[in-house]
Amino acid sequence: NISVDEGSQADYILSIATADRKRTLLATANNRGRIQLWNLQPCLGSTAACELLDRWTADPQAIHSVALSADGCYLASGGEGGKTMLWPLTPKGDRSAQGAQGQQLNRSSRSINAVDIVRIRDEIFVARGGDDRHVSLYRTSELSSTCP
């Protein structure tokens, strides 16, 4: 049992994600629009606390879904506000300074309920699905991530 959220009883996690090739990086998203990035290394196999790497309010409304690229260099998010966002990360796992505001890939009038992300060479593909009953795919060039 690893406790990573520091919210109140009114806050609850809606989505979690890990990166395939950076297994100690964990992303969480909650009903208050907050995304948190965690380093699980300190709390695996001990009673030490997990390390909070970054936290921000991505939207005033709930974030329903987060996904990390396999290399942990990018995070995609989508939520009740209808925004599909892409966030570049540093090798440590927090947001890069140049991409701290993220890149809005799309805005829908309806809730986004699921996102996924794949990085292929210098391109990033983000898929999203929501209350509009459509799946959309967005393709963009690499952002200002400091990951290799």
PDB file of C-alpha atoms in Angstrom, residues 18-84:
ATOM      1  CA  THR A  18       3.264   4.591 -15.455  1.00  0.00           C
ATOM      2  CA  ALA A  19       5.970   4.715 -18.105  1.00  0.00           C
ATOM      3  CA  ASP A  20       7.085   1.356 -19.532  1.00  0.00           C
ATOM      4  CA  ARG A  21      10.779   2.241 -19.576  1.00  0.00           C
ATOM      5  CA  LYS A  22      10.772   4.434 -16.452  1.00  0.00           C
ATOM      6  CA  ARG A  23       8.911   2.180 -14.053  1.00  0.00           C
ATOM      7  CA  THR A  24       9.342   4.305 -10.954  1.00  0.00           C
ATOM      8  CA  LEU A  25       7.551   7.300 -12.536  1.00  0.00           C
ATOM      9  CA  LEU A  26       3.859   7.515 -11.641  1.00  0.00           C
ATOM     10  CA  ALA A  27       1.308  10.096 -12.803  1.00  0.00           C
ATOM     11  CA  THR A  28      -2.019  10.656 -11.049  1.00  0.00           C
ATOM     12  CA  ALA A  29      -4.993  12.849 -11.950  1.00  0.00           C
ATOM     13  CA  ASN A  30      -7.893  13.831  -9.741  1.00  0.00           C
ATOM     14  CA  ASN A  31     -11.412  15.223  -9.655  1.00  0.00           C
ATOM     15  CA  ARG A  32     -10.138  18.744  -8.899  1.00  0.00           C
ATOM     16  CA  GLY A  33      -8.081  19.055 -12.103  1.00  0.00           C
ATOM     17  CA  ARG A  34      -4.728  18.336 -10.442  1.00  0.00           C
ATOM     18  CA  ILE A  35      -1.983  16.233 -12.000  1.00  0.00           C
ATOM     19  CA  GLN A  36       0.832  14.894  -9.834  1.00  0.00           C
ATOM     20  CA  LEU A  37       4.079  13.193 -10.838  1.00  0.00           C
ATOM     21  CA  TRP A  38       5.757  10.851  -8.364  1.00  0.00           C
ATOM     22  CA  ASN A  39       9.060   9.039  -8.013  1.00  0.00           C
ATOM     23  CA  LEU A  40       8.225   5.668  -6.454  1.00  0.00           C
ATOM     24  CA  GLN A  41      11.849   4.600  -5.919  1.00  0.00           C
ATOM     25  CA  PRO A  42      12.104   5.818  -2.287  1.00  0.00           C
ATOM     26  CA  CYS A  43       8.933   3.997  -1.195  1.00  0.00           C
ATOM     27  CA  LEU A  44       9.431   0.648  -2.928  1.00  0.00           C
ATOM     28  CA  GLY A  45      10.490  -1.939  -0.399  1.00  0.00           C
ATOM     29  CA  SER A  46      10.642   0.490   2.524  1.00  0.00           C
ATOM     30  CA  THR A  47       8.456   2.676   4.700  1.00  0.00           C
ATOM     31  CA  ALA A  48       9.898   5.880   3.228  1.00  0.00           C
ATOM     32  CA  ALA A  49       7.525   8.325   1.553  1.00  0.00           C
ATOM     33  CA  CYS A  50       7.257   8.472  -2.219  1.00  0.00           C
ATOM     34  CA  GLU A  51       8.867  11.572  -3.727  1.00  0.00           C
ATOM     35  CA  LEU A  52       6.504  14.183  -5.193  1.00  0.00           C
ATOM     36  CA  LEU A  53       8.256  15.479  -8.336  1.00  0.00           C
ATOM     37  CA  ASP A  54       5.676  17.970  -9.600  1.00  0.00           C
ATOM     38  CA  ARG A  55       2.047  18.959  -9.118  1.00  0.00           C
ATOM     39  CA  TRP A  56      -0.137  21.441 -10.932  1.00  0.00           C
ATOM     40  CA  THR A  57      -3.736  22.271 -11.640  1.00  0.00           C
ATOM     41  CA  ALA A  58      -4.131  21.420 -15.301  1.00  0.00           C
ATOM     42  CA  ASP A  59      -7.792  22.422 -15.476  1.00  0.00           C
ATOM     43  CA  PRO A  60     -10.362  23.809 -13.014  1.00  0.00           C
ATOM     44  CA  GLN A  61     -12.478  20.729 -13.782  1.00  0.00           C
ATOM     45  CA  ALA A  62     -11.739  17.019 -13.254  1.00  0.00           C
ATOM     46  CA  ILE A  63      -8.935  15.339 -15.198  1.00  0.00           C
ATOM     47  CA  HIS A  64     -10.367  11.971 -16.254  1.00  0.00           C
ATOM     48  CA  SER A  65      -7.294  10.451 -17.865  1.00  0.00           C
ATOM     49  CA  VAL A  66      -3.506  10.710 -17.957  1.00  0.00           C
ATOM     50  CA  ALA A  67      -1.007   8.679 -19.986  1.00  0.00           C
ATOM     51  CA  LEU A  68       2.797   8.660 -20.043  1.00  0.00           C
ATOM     52  CA  SER A  69       4.911   7.940 -23.100  1.00  0.00           C
ATOM     53  CA  ALA A  70       6.915   4.711 -22.760  1.00  0.00           C
ATOM     54  CA  ASP A  71      10.132   6.681 -22.174  1.00  0.00           C
ATOM     55  CA  GLY A  72       8.498   8.982 -19.582  1.00  0.00           C
ATOM     56  CA  CYS A  73       9.292  12.101 -21.620  1.00  0.00           C
ATOM     57  CA  TYR A  74       5.680  13.186 -22.258  1.00  0.00           C
ATOM     58  CA  LEU A  75       2.364  13.139 -20.438  1.00  0.00           C
ATOM     59  CA  ALA A  76      -1.045  13.458 -22.116  1.00  0.00           C
ATOM     60  CA  SER A  77      -4.182  14.468 -20.235  1.00  0.00           C
ATOM     61  CA  GLY A  78      -7.871  14.891 -20.895  1.00  0.00           C
ATOM     62  CA  GLY A  79     -10.814  15.763 -18.744  1.00  0.00           C
ATOM     63  CA  GLU A  80     -14.185  17.237 -18.071  1.00  0.00           C
ATOM     64  CA  GLY A  81     -13.155  20.606 -19.497  1.00  0.00           C
ATOM     65  CA  GLY A  82     -12.813  19.016 -22.965  1.00  0.00           C
ATOM     66  CA  LYS A  83      -9.114  19.805 -23.389  1.00  0.00           C
ATOM     67  CA  THR A  84      -6.624  17.265 -24.694  1.00  0.00           C
TER      68      THR A  84
END
